[in-house]
């Protein structure tokens, strides 16, 4: 297959030099663009407020003061905010799996009459800007239809909106479509119900994509700011992003940056631990063997 640079040109010394130069510059440039903000945040927490304010800024702290992280933990009540965020992210993860896996399984394998129409409507919601949905979603959370319950300042205000996600349903359905139909038919012949097939056959072979959906759902709730700010106004119910923002005006700048480092660590660790699962799950189901 002919590419932008022909294999013949790559075999020449001049072609190899150009190729490796462009590749190195591209990789280093993109790596620096993504890693440098993290470096600036970590080193900024170790600087004094005066050093942070100096112009031009210094790239290395003059004195490493690790006590600023302990000060950030105590002064900004990060323990309370982290506990709240873990509760919100964990509940949203459970509801997301329960709703989206069931919907994707029904659309992929049970094939209801209006399945394609329902899937199209779900995908159409991805075209709507999130800010447009804030007001109607807030009104629903304030007065839940039928039940007339006020979900504000409760975890349900985070869990229920996160449960139905058209993108997650689409990812799961694409993977479920790649599962051989013969495997499910064999289970049906043995007398397995649709729920039993989902639990015993579909879920075990779908671990890669379920891992991706799990990670994305947790990270989405963890980093969300606008929605928790609206539905969780009480200080002891705030998520970590809202809690840090609410107390930022009272804190020195280096303490504030240290709190941001602490808030970022869980999601960064999750990415490094599960990065192989993320790539495997995103590519799984794209090709049918």
PDB file of C-alpha atoms in Angstrom:
ATOM      1  CA  UNK A   1       0.000   0.000   0.000  1.00  0.00           C
ATOM      2  CA  UNK A   2       1.398   3.400  -1.020  1.00  0.00           C
ATOM      3  CA  UNK A   3       1.806   5.855   1.859  1.00  0.00           C
ATOM      4  CA  UNK A   4       2.758   9.533   1.979  1.00  0.00           C
ATOM      5  CA  UNK A   5       6.432   8.539   1.932  1.00  0.00           C
ATOM      6  CA  UNK A   6       7.279   5.606  -0.333  1.00  0.00           C
ATOM      7  CA  UNK A   7       9.193   2.593   1.093  1.00  0.00           C
ATOM      8  CA  UNK A   8      11.910   3.263  -1.473  1.00  0.00           C
ATOM      9  CA  UNK A   9      12.501   6.759  -0.103  1.00  0.00           C
ATOM     10  CA  UNK A  10      12.669   5.418   3.468  1.00  0.00           C
ATOM     11  CA  UNK A  11      15.492   3.063   2.480  1.00  0.00           C
ATOM     12  CA  UNK A  12      17.762   5.948   1.533  1.00  0.00           C
ATOM     13  CA  UNK A  13      19.918   7.667   4.226  1.00  0.00           C
ATOM     14  CA  UNK A  14      18.342  11.047   3.433  1.00  0.00           C
ATOM     15  CA  UNK A  15      14.823   9.616   3.725  1.00  0.00           C
ATOM     16  CA  UNK A  16      15.551   7.905   7.049  1.00  0.00           C
ATOM     17  CA  UNK A  17      16.986  11.111   8.500  1.00  0.00           C
ATOM     18  CA  UNK A  18      13.895  13.104   7.507  1.00  0.00           C
ATOM     19  CA  UNK A  19      11.555  10.380   8.775  1.00  0.00           C
ATOM     20  CA  UNK A  20      13.166  10.041  12.205  1.00  0.00           C
ATOM     21  CA  UNK A  21      13.540  13.805  12.580  1.00  0.00           C
ATOM     22  CA  UNK A  22       9.857  14.432  11.901  1.00  0.00           C
ATOM     23  CA  UNK A  23       8.810  11.511  14.117  1.00  0.00           C
ATOM     24  CA  UNK A  24      10.993  12.673  17.020  1.00  0.00           C
ATOM     25  CA  UNK A  25       9.849  16.297  16.795  1.00  0.00           C
ATOM     26  CA  UNK A  26       6.179  15.225  16.636  1.00  0.00           C
ATOM     27  CA  UNK A  27       6.383  12.805  19.566  1.00  0.00           C
ATOM     28  CA  UNK A  28       8.404  15.164  21.765  1.00  0.00           C
ATOM     29  CA  UNK A  29       6.181  18.122  20.891  1.00  0.00           C
ATOM     30  CA  UNK A  30       2.903  16.363  21.686  1.00  0.00           C
ATOM     31  CA  UNK A  31       4.370  14.789  24.841  1.00  0.00           C
ATOM     32  CA  UNK A  32       5.566  18.173  26.065  1.00  0.00           C
ATOM     33  CA  UNK A  33       2.199  19.780  25.331  1.00  0.00           C
ATOM     34  CA  UNK A  34       0.407  17.232  27.531  1.00  0.00           C
ATOM     35  CA  UNK A  35       3.013  16.653  30.256  1.00  0.00           C
ATOM     36  CA  UNK A  36       4.229  20.222  30.817  1.00  0.00           C
ATOM     37  CA  UNK A  37       0.982  21.450  32.477  1.00  0.00           C
ATOM     38  CA  UNK A  38       1.259  18.554  34.953  1.00  0.00           C
ATOM     39  CA  UNK A  39       4.890  19.420  35.662  1.00  0.00           C
ATOM     40  CA  UNK A  40       3.992  23.087  36.116  1.00  0.00           C
ATOM     41  CA  UNK A  41       1.227  22.176  38.562  1.00  0.00           C
ATOM     42  CA  UNK A  42       3.403  19.845  40.671  1.00  0.00           C
ATOM     43  CA  UNK A  43       6.370  22.232  40.849  1.00  0.00           C
ATOM     44  CA  UNK A  44       4.111  25.240  41.376  1.00  0.00           C
ATOM     45  CA  UNK A  45       2.826  23.724  44.609  1.00  0.00           C
ATOM     46  CA  UNK A  46       6.410  23.528  45.902  1.00  0.00           C
ATOM     47  CA  UNK A  47       7.068  27.235  45.322  1.00  0.00           C
ATOM     48  CA  UNK A  48       6.360  30.042  47.753  1.00  0.00           C
ATOM     49  CA  UNK A  49       3.606  32.567  46.891  1.00  0.00           C
ATOM     50  CA  UNK A  50       6.258  35.200  46.144  1.00  0.00           C
ATOM     51  CA  UNK A  51       8.092  32.830  43.814  1.00  0.00           C
ATOM     52  CA  UNK A  52       4.862  32.006  42.014  1.00  0.00           C
ATOM     53  CA  UNK A  53       4.171  35.702  41.446  1.00  0.00           C
ATOM     54  CA  UNK A  54       7.612  36.613  40.122  1.00  0.00           C
ATOM     55  CA  UNK A  55       8.068  37.557  36.441  1.00  0.00           C
ATOM     56  CA  UNK A  56       9.610  35.871  34.527  1.00  0.00           C
ATOM     57  CA  UNK A  57       8.558  32.654  36.264  1.00  0.00           C
ATOM     58  CA  UNK A  58      11.102  30.104  37.438  1.00  0.00           C
ATOM     59  CA  UNK A  59      10.965  26.593  36.025  1.00  0.00           C
ATOM     60  CA  UNK A  60      12.395  24.965  39.165  1.00  0.00           C
ATOM     61  CA  UNK A  61      11.427  25.747  42.775  1.00  0.00           C
ATOM     62  CA  UNK A  62      14.200  27.283  44.858  1.00  0.00           C
ATOM     63  CA  UNK A  63      13.123  25.403  47.983  1.00  0.00           C
ATOM     64  CA  UNK A  64      11.184  22.141  48.096  1.00  0.00           C
ATOM     65  CA  UNK A  65       8.545  22.429  50.812  1.00  0.00           C
ATOM     66  CA  UNK A  66       6.446  19.252  50.912  1.00  0.00           C
ATOM     67  CA  UNK A  67       4.514  20.483  53.960  1.00  0.00           C
ATOM     68  CA  UNK A  68       2.313  22.484  51.591  1.00  0.00           C
ATOM     69  CA  UNK A  69       0.501  19.267  50.657  1.00  0.00           C
ATOM     70  CA  UNK A  70      -0.338  18.583  54.292  1.00  0.00           C
ATOM     71  CA  UNK A  71      -1.552  22.162  54.658  1.00  0.00           C
ATOM     72  CA  UNK A  72      -3.759  21.751  51.584  1.00  0.00           C
ATOM     73  CA  UNK A  73      -5.228  18.523  52.946  1.00  0.00           C
ATOM     74  CA  UNK A  74      -6.163  20.130  56.268  1.00  0.00           C
ATOM     75  CA  UNK A  75      -7.158  23.646  55.239  1.00  0.00           C
ATOM     76  CA  UNK A  76      -9.332  22.677  52.270  1.00  0.00           C
ATOM     77  CA  UNK A  77     -10.960  19.632  53.943  1.00  0.00           C
ATOM     78  CA  UNK A  78      -9.833  17.423  51.075  1.00  0.00           C
ATOM     79  CA  UNK A  79     -10.644  14.275  53.041  1.00  0.00           C
ATOM     80  CA  UNK A  80     -14.355  15.163  53.140  1.00  0.00           C
ATOM     81  CA  UNK A  81     -14.459  16.210  49.488  1.00  0.00           C
ATOM     82  CA  UNK A  82     -12.601  13.096  48.355  1.00  0.00           C
ATOM     83  CA  UNK A  83     -14.986  10.860  50.299  1.00  0.00           C
ATOM     84  CA  UNK A  84     -17.967  12.600  48.706  1.00  0.00           C
ATOM     85  CA  UNK A  85     -16.483  12.300  45.225  1.00  0.00           C
ATOM     86  CA  UNK A  86     -15.719   8.605  45.682  1.00  0.00           C
ATOM     87  CA  UNK A  87     -19.342   8.071  46.723  1.00  0.00           C
ATOM     88  CA  UNK A  88     -20.676   9.969  43.712  1.00  0.00           C
ATOM     89  CA  UNK A  89     -18.306   8.306  41.237  1.00  0.00           C
ATOM     90  CA  UNK A  90     -18.901   4.812  42.642  1.00  0.00           C
ATOM     91  CA  UNK A  91     -22.680   5.147  42.555  1.00  0.00           C
ATOM     92  CA  UNK A  92     -22.634   6.630  39.060  1.00  0.00           C
ATOM     93  CA  UNK A  93     -20.461   3.720  37.912  1.00  0.00           C
ATOM     94  CA  UNK A  94     -22.935   1.131  39.247  1.00  0.00           C
ATOM     95  CA  UNK A  95     -25.967   2.857  37.743  1.00  0.00           C
ATOM     96  CA  UNK A  96     -24.165   3.387  34.429  1.00  0.00           C
ATOM     97  CA  UNK A  97     -23.347  -0.296  34.113  1.00  0.00           C
ATOM     98  CA  UNK A  98     -26.847  -1.373  35.144  1.00  0.00           C
ATOM     99  CA  UNK A  99     -28.637   0.916  32.673  1.00  0.00           C
ATOM    100  CA  UNK A 100     -26.247   1.087  29.721  1.00  0.00           C
ATOM    101  CA  UNK A 101     -25.280  -2.596  29.639  1.00  0.00           C
ATOM    102  CA  UNK A 102     -28.954  -3.606  29.751  1.00  0.00           C
ATOM    103  CA  UNK A 103     -29.881  -1.129  27.008  1.00  0.00           C
ATOM    104  CA  UNK A 104     -26.981  -2.164  24.768  1.00  0.00           C
ATOM    105  CA  UNK A 105     -27.748  -5.869  25.251  1.00  0.00           C
ATOM    106  CA  UNK A 106     -31.399  -5.352  24.380  1.00  0.00           C
ATOM    107  CA  UNK A 107     -30.570  -3.327  21.258  1.00  0.00           C
ATOM    108  CA  UNK A 108     -27.877  -5.735  20.100  1.00  0.00           C
ATOM    109  CA  UNK A 109     -29.208  -9.204  20.896  1.00  0.00           C
ATOM    110  CA  UNK A 110     -32.899  -8.944  21.785  1.00  0.00           C
ATOM    111  CA  UNK A 111     -33.568  -6.586  18.855  1.00  0.00           C
ATOM    112  CA  UNK A 112     -36.870  -4.899  19.790  1.00  0.00           C
ATOM    113  CA  UNK A 113     -39.214  -3.610  17.101  1.00  0.00           C
ATOM    114  CA  UNK A 114     -38.130   0.034  17.301  1.00  0.00           C
ATOM    115  CA  UNK A 115     -34.547  -0.735  18.321  1.00  0.00           C
ATOM    116  CA  UNK A 116     -32.911   1.226  15.493  1.00  0.00           C
ATOM    117  CA  UNK A 117     -35.133   4.215  16.177  1.00  0.00           C
ATOM    118  CA  UNK A 118     -34.260   4.149  19.885  1.00  0.00           C
ATOM    119  CA  UNK A 119     -30.540   3.876  19.122  1.00  0.00           C
ATOM    120  CA  UNK A 120     -30.784   6.751  16.659  1.00  0.00           C
ATOM    121  CA  UNK A 121     -32.538   8.893  19.269  1.00  0.00           C
ATOM    122  CA  UNK A 122     -29.804   8.076  21.796  1.00  0.00           C
ATOM    123  CA  UNK A 123     -27.061   9.031  19.350  1.00  0.00           C
ATOM    124  CA  UNK A 124     -28.944  12.207  18.434  1.00  0.00           C
ATOM    125  CA  UNK A 125     -28.659  13.368  22.041  1.00  0.00           C
ATOM    126  CA  UNK A 126     -24.872  13.444  21.587  1.00  0.00           C
ATOM    127  CA  UNK A 127     -25.347  16.316  19.127  1.00  0.00           C
ATOM    128  CA  UNK A 128     -26.942  18.531  21.798  1.00  0.00           C
ATOM    129  CA  UNK A 129     -24.478  20.786  23.672  1.00  0.00           C
ATOM    130  CA  UNK A 130     -24.340  19.817  27.370  1.00  0.00           C
ATOM    131  CA  UNK A 131     -24.974  23.404  28.463  1.00  0.00           C
ATOM    132  CA  UNK A 132     -28.364  23.335  26.714  1.00  0.00           C
ATOM    133  CA  UNK A 133     -29.455  20.404  28.883  1.00  0.00           C
ATOM    134  CA  UNK A 134     -28.402  21.945  32.199  1.00  0.00           C
ATOM    135  CA  UNK A 135     -31.634  23.828  32.926  1.00  0.00           C
ATOM    136  CA  UNK A 136     -34.139  21.056  32.069  1.00  0.00           C
ATOM    137  CA  UNK A 137     -32.022  18.468  33.883  1.00  0.00           C
ATOM    138  CA  UNK A 138     -31.813  20.733  36.936  1.00  0.00           C
ATOM    139  CA  UNK A 139     -35.602  21.199  36.946  1.00  0.00           C
ATOM    140  CA  UNK A 140     -36.069  17.433  36.766  1.00  0.00           C
ATOM    141  CA  UNK A 141     -33.649  16.937  39.674  1.00  0.00           C
ATOM    142  CA  UNK A 142     -35.440  19.606  41.702  1.00  0.00           C
ATOM    143  CA  UNK A 143     -38.870  18.040  41.145  1.00  0.00           C
ATOM    144  CA  UNK A 144     -38.587  14.450  39.923  1.00  0.00           C
ATOM    145  CA  UNK A 145     -41.598  13.671  37.693  1.00  0.00           C
ATOM    146  CA  UNK A 146     -44.204  11.219  39.037  1.00  0.00           C
ATOM    147  CA  UNK A 147     -42.447  10.905  42.414  1.00  0.00           C
ATOM    148  CA  UNK A 148     -42.231  14.699  43.018  1.00  0.00           C
ATOM    149  CA  UNK A 149     -39.011  14.236  44.995  1.00  0.00           C
ATOM    150  CA  UNK A 150     -36.317  16.878  45.431  1.00  0.00           C
ATOM    151  CA  UNK A 151     -32.943  15.297  44.599  1.00  0.00           C
ATOM    152  CA  UNK A 152     -30.825  18.388  45.311  1.00  0.00           C
ATOM    153  CA  UNK A 153     -28.076  17.866  47.890  1.00  0.00           C
ATOM    154  CA  UNK A 154     -28.401  14.096  47.501  1.00  0.00           C
ATOM    155  CA  UNK A 155     -26.178  11.632  45.593  1.00  0.00           C
ATOM    156  CA  UNK A 156     -29.177  10.786  43.378  1.00  0.00           C
ATOM    157  CA  UNK A 157     -28.750  14.128  41.619  1.00  0.00           C
ATOM    158  CA  UNK A 158     -25.379  12.851  40.379  1.00  0.00           C
ATOM    159  CA  UNK A 159     -26.212   9.173  39.911  1.00  0.00           C
ATOM    160  CA  UNK A 160     -29.404   9.344  37.849  1.00  0.00           C
ATOM    161  CA  UNK A 161     -28.244  11.811  35.129  1.00  0.00           C
ATOM    162  CA  UNK A 162     -25.011   9.832  34.748  1.00  0.00           C
ATOM    163  CA  UNK A 163     -26.825   6.503  34.358  1.00  0.00           C
ATOM    164  CA  UNK A 164     -28.084   6.975  30.777  1.00  0.00           C
ATOM    165  CA  UNK A 165     -25.290   7.799  28.335  1.00  0.00           C
ATOM    166  CA  UNK A 166     -25.820   7.379  24.602  1.00  0.00           C
ATOM    167  CA  UNK A 167     -22.105   7.140  23.865  1.00  0.00           C
ATOM    168  CA  UNK A 168     -21.620   4.303  26.356  1.00  0.00           C
ATOM    169  CA  UNK A 169     -24.637   2.463  24.946  1.00  0.00           C
ATOM    170  CA  UNK A 170     -23.172   2.791  21.460  1.00  0.00           C
ATOM    171  CA  UNK A 171     -19.749   1.459  22.549  1.00  0.00           C
ATOM    172  CA  UNK A 172     -21.295  -1.490  24.356  1.00  0.00           C
ATOM    173  CA  UNK A 173     -23.675  -2.313  21.501  1.00  0.00           C
ATOM    174  CA  UNK A 174     -20.822  -2.350  18.970  1.00  0.00           C
ATOM    175  CA  UNK A 175     -18.948  -4.838  21.132  1.00  0.00           C
ATOM    176  CA  UNK A 176     -22.017  -6.990  21.777  1.00  0.00           C
ATOM    177  CA  UNK A 177     -22.636  -7.099  18.000  1.00  0.00           C
ATOM    178  CA  UNK A 178     -19.253  -8.819  17.585  1.00  0.00           C
ATOM    179  CA  UNK A 179     -20.199 -11.708  19.907  1.00  0.00           C
ATOM    180  CA  UNK A 180     -21.093 -14.728  17.751  1.00  0.00           C
ATOM    181  CA  UNK A 181     -24.819 -15.333  17.551  1.00  0.00           C
ATOM    182  CA  UNK A 182     -24.217 -19.095  17.612  1.00  0.00           C
ATOM    183  CA  UNK A 183     -22.830 -18.848  21.130  1.00  0.00           C
ATOM    184  CA  UNK A 184     -26.036 -17.292  22.417  1.00  0.00           C
ATOM    185  CA  UNK A 185     -28.232 -19.685  20.452  1.00  0.00           C
ATOM    186  CA  UNK A 186     -26.435 -22.632  22.054  1.00  0.00           C
ATOM    187  CA  UNK A 187     -27.232 -21.194  25.469  1.00  0.00           C
ATOM    188  CA  UNK A 188     -30.880 -20.702  24.461  1.00  0.00           C
ATOM    189  CA  UNK A 189     -31.098 -24.351  23.418  1.00  0.00           C
ATOM    190  CA  UNK A 190     -29.809 -25.322  26.870  1.00  0.00           C
ATOM    191  CA  UNK A 191     -32.709 -23.372  28.376  1.00  0.00           C
ATOM    192  CA  UNK A 192     -30.900 -20.193  29.474  1.00  0.00           C
ATOM    193  CA  UNK A 193     -33.048 -17.075  29.789  1.00  0.00           C
ATOM    194  CA  UNK A 194     -31.950 -13.723  28.255  1.00  0.00           C
ATOM    195  CA  UNK A 195     -30.914 -12.489  31.710  1.00  0.00           C
ATOM    196  CA  UNK A 196     -28.889 -15.655  32.309  1.00  0.00           C
ATOM    197  CA  UNK A 197     -27.202 -15.306  28.911  1.00  0.00           C
ATOM    198  CA  UNK A 198     -26.288 -11.710  29.712  1.00  0.00           C
ATOM    199  CA  UNK A 199     -24.832 -12.590  33.107  1.00  0.00           C
ATOM    200  CA  UNK A 200     -23.062 -15.858  32.256  1.00  0.00           C
ATOM    201  CA  UNK A 201     -21.938 -15.356  28.647  1.00  0.00           C
ATOM    202  CA  UNK A 202     -22.065 -11.753  27.454  1.00  0.00           C
ATOM    203  CA  UNK A 203     -20.569 -10.029  30.498  1.00  0.00           C
ATOM    204  CA  UNK A 204     -17.554 -12.385  30.938  1.00  0.00           C
ATOM    205  CA  UNK A 205     -16.455 -11.924  27.310  1.00  0.00           C
ATOM    206  CA  UNK A 206     -17.106  -8.163  27.426  1.00  0.00           C
ATOM    207  CA  UNK A 207     -14.655  -7.285  30.161  1.00  0.00           C
ATOM    208  CA  UNK A 208     -12.473  -5.002  27.962  1.00  0.00           C
ATOM    209  CA  UNK A 209     -15.308  -2.705  26.886  1.00  0.00           C
ATOM    210  CA  UNK A 210     -16.926  -2.794  30.318  1.00  0.00           C
ATOM    211  CA  UNK A 211     -13.577  -1.721  31.753  1.00  0.00           C
ATOM    212  CA  UNK A 212     -13.447   1.225  29.362  1.00  0.00           C
ATOM    213  CA  UNK A 213     -16.996   2.316  30.171  1.00  0.00           C
ATOM    214  CA  UNK A 214     -16.258   1.981  33.885  1.00  0.00           C
ATOM    215  CA  UNK A 215     -13.144   4.129  33.690  1.00  0.00           C
ATOM    216  CA  UNK A 216     -14.782   6.798  31.535  1.00  0.00           C
ATOM    217  CA  UNK A 217     -17.856   6.997  33.775  1.00  0.00           C
ATOM    218  CA  UNK A 218     -15.785   7.354  36.946  1.00  0.00           C
ATOM    219  CA  UNK A 219     -13.456   9.969  35.436  1.00  0.00           C
ATOM    220  CA  UNK A 220     -16.392  11.946  34.025  1.00  0.00           C
ATOM    221  CA  UNK A 221     -18.027  12.267  37.436  1.00  0.00           C
ATOM    222  CA  UNK A 222     -14.692  12.904  39.153  1.00  0.00           C
ATOM    223  CA  UNK A 223     -13.763  15.887  37.001  1.00  0.00           C
ATOM    224  CA  UNK A 224     -17.256  17.357  36.545  1.00  0.00           C
ATOM    225  CA  UNK A 225     -17.698  20.839  37.969  1.00  0.00           C
ATOM    226  CA  UNK A 226     -20.783  22.669  36.666  1.00  0.00           C
ATOM    227  CA  UNK A 227     -23.395  20.020  37.463  1.00  0.00           C
ATOM    228  CA  UNK A 228     -22.222  19.303  41.063  1.00  0.00           C
ATOM    229  CA  UNK A 229     -21.999  23.059  41.609  1.00  0.00           C
ATOM    230  CA  UNK A 230     -25.700  23.388  40.762  1.00  0.00           C
ATOM    231  CA  UNK A 231     -27.161  20.375  42.569  1.00  0.00           C
ATOM    232  CA  UNK A 232     -24.852  20.127  45.619  1.00  0.00           C
ATOM    233  CA  UNK A 233     -24.668  23.640  47.119  1.00  0.00           C
ATOM    234  CA  UNK A 234     -24.081  22.520  50.743  1.00  0.00           C
ATOM    235  CA  UNK A 235     -20.402  22.525  51.727  1.00  0.00           C
ATOM    236  CA  UNK A 236     -20.393  19.082  53.340  1.00  0.00           C
ATOM    237  CA  UNK A 237     -21.949  17.546  50.186  1.00  0.00           C
ATOM    238  CA  UNK A 238     -19.632  19.131  47.607  1.00  0.00           C
ATOM    239  CA  UNK A 239     -17.419  17.161  45.253  1.00  0.00           C
ATOM    240  CA  UNK A 240     -13.690  17.810  45.291  1.00  0.00           C
ATOM    241  CA  UNK A 241     -13.655  20.104  42.250  1.00  0.00           C
ATOM    242  CA  UNK A 242     -16.457  22.292  43.628  1.00  0.00           C
ATOM    243  CA  UNK A 243     -15.045  22.216  47.165  1.00  0.00           C
ATOM    244  CA  UNK A 244     -11.629  23.429  46.059  1.00  0.00           C
ATOM    245  CA  UNK A 245     -13.163  26.204  43.967  1.00  0.00           C
ATOM    246  CA  UNK A 246     -15.394  27.363  46.833  1.00  0.00           C
ATOM    247  CA  UNK A 247     -12.461  27.725  49.245  1.00  0.00           C
ATOM    248  CA  UNK A 248      -9.853  28.927  46.751  1.00  0.00           C
ATOM    249  CA  UNK A 249     -10.263  32.635  47.531  1.00  0.00           C
ATOM    250  CA  UNK A 250      -9.178  32.096  51.154  1.00  0.00           C
ATOM    251  CA  UNK A 251      -6.027  30.057  50.416  1.00  0.00           C
ATOM    252  CA  UNK A 252      -2.475  30.953  49.365  1.00  0.00           C
ATOM    253  CA  UNK A 253      -1.792  30.141  45.759  1.00  0.00           C
ATOM    254  CA  UNK A 254       0.728  27.373  46.445  1.00  0.00           C
ATOM    255  CA  UNK A 255      -1.703  25.648  48.827  1.00  0.00           C
ATOM    256  CA  UNK A 256      -4.421  25.847  46.182  1.00  0.00           C
ATOM    257  CA  UNK A 257      -2.142  24.314  43.543  1.00  0.00           C
ATOM    258  CA  UNK A 258      -1.181  21.541  45.968  1.00  0.00           C
ATOM    259  CA  UNK A 259      -4.858  20.721  46.446  1.00  0.00           C
ATOM    260  CA  UNK A 260      -5.242  20.471  42.667  1.00  0.00           C
ATOM    261  CA  UNK A 261      -2.346  18.019  42.550  1.00  0.00           C
ATOM    262  CA  UNK A 262      -3.979  15.848  45.221  1.00  0.00           C
ATOM    263  CA  UNK A 263      -7.327  15.975  43.403  1.00  0.00           C
ATOM    264  CA  UNK A 264      -5.676  14.922  40.131  1.00  0.00           C
ATOM    265  CA  UNK A 265      -3.709  11.971  41.495  1.00  0.00           C
ATOM    266  CA  UNK A 266      -6.546   9.388  41.601  1.00  0.00           C
ATOM    267  CA  UNK A 267      -7.525   9.857  37.949  1.00  0.00           C
ATOM    268  CA  UNK A 268      -3.886   9.900  36.797  1.00  0.00           C
ATOM    269  CA  UNK A 269      -3.198   6.656  38.664  1.00  0.00           C
ATOM    270  CA  UNK A 270      -6.330   5.065  37.196  1.00  0.00           C
ATOM    271  CA  UNK A 271      -5.145   5.945  33.702  1.00  0.00           C
ATOM    272  CA  UNK A 272      -1.637   4.531  34.156  1.00  0.00           C
ATOM    273  CA  UNK A 273      -2.964   1.332  35.720  1.00  0.00           C
ATOM    274  CA  UNK A 274      -5.707   0.696  33.159  1.00  0.00           C
ATOM    275  CA  UNK A 275      -4.286   2.309  30.005  1.00  0.00           C
ATOM    276  CA  UNK A 276      -3.991  -1.083  28.272  1.00  0.00           C
ATOM    277  CA  UNK A 277      -7.613  -1.852  29.068  1.00  0.00           C
ATOM    278  CA  UNK A 278      -8.659   1.532  27.666  1.00  0.00           C
ATOM    279  CA  UNK A 279      -6.937   0.930  24.319  1.00  0.00           C
ATOM    280  CA  UNK A 280      -8.051  -2.703  24.107  1.00  0.00           C
ATOM    281  CA  UNK A 281     -11.664  -1.827  24.880  1.00  0.00           C
ATOM    282  CA  UNK A 282     -11.843   1.067  22.409  1.00  0.00           C
ATOM    283  CA  UNK A 283     -10.562  -1.112  19.567  1.00  0.00           C
ATOM    284  CA  UNK A 284     -12.485  -4.243  20.577  1.00  0.00           C
ATOM    285  CA  UNK A 285     -15.516  -4.862  18.406  1.00  0.00           C
ATOM    286  CA  UNK A 286     -14.276  -2.650  15.595  1.00  0.00           C
ATOM    287  CA  UNK A 287     -13.325  -5.718  13.575  1.00  0.00           C
ATOM    288  CA  UNK A 288     -15.268  -8.918  13.382  1.00  0.00           C
ATOM    289  CA  UNK A 289     -13.224 -12.081  13.079  1.00  0.00           C
TER     290      UNK A 289
END
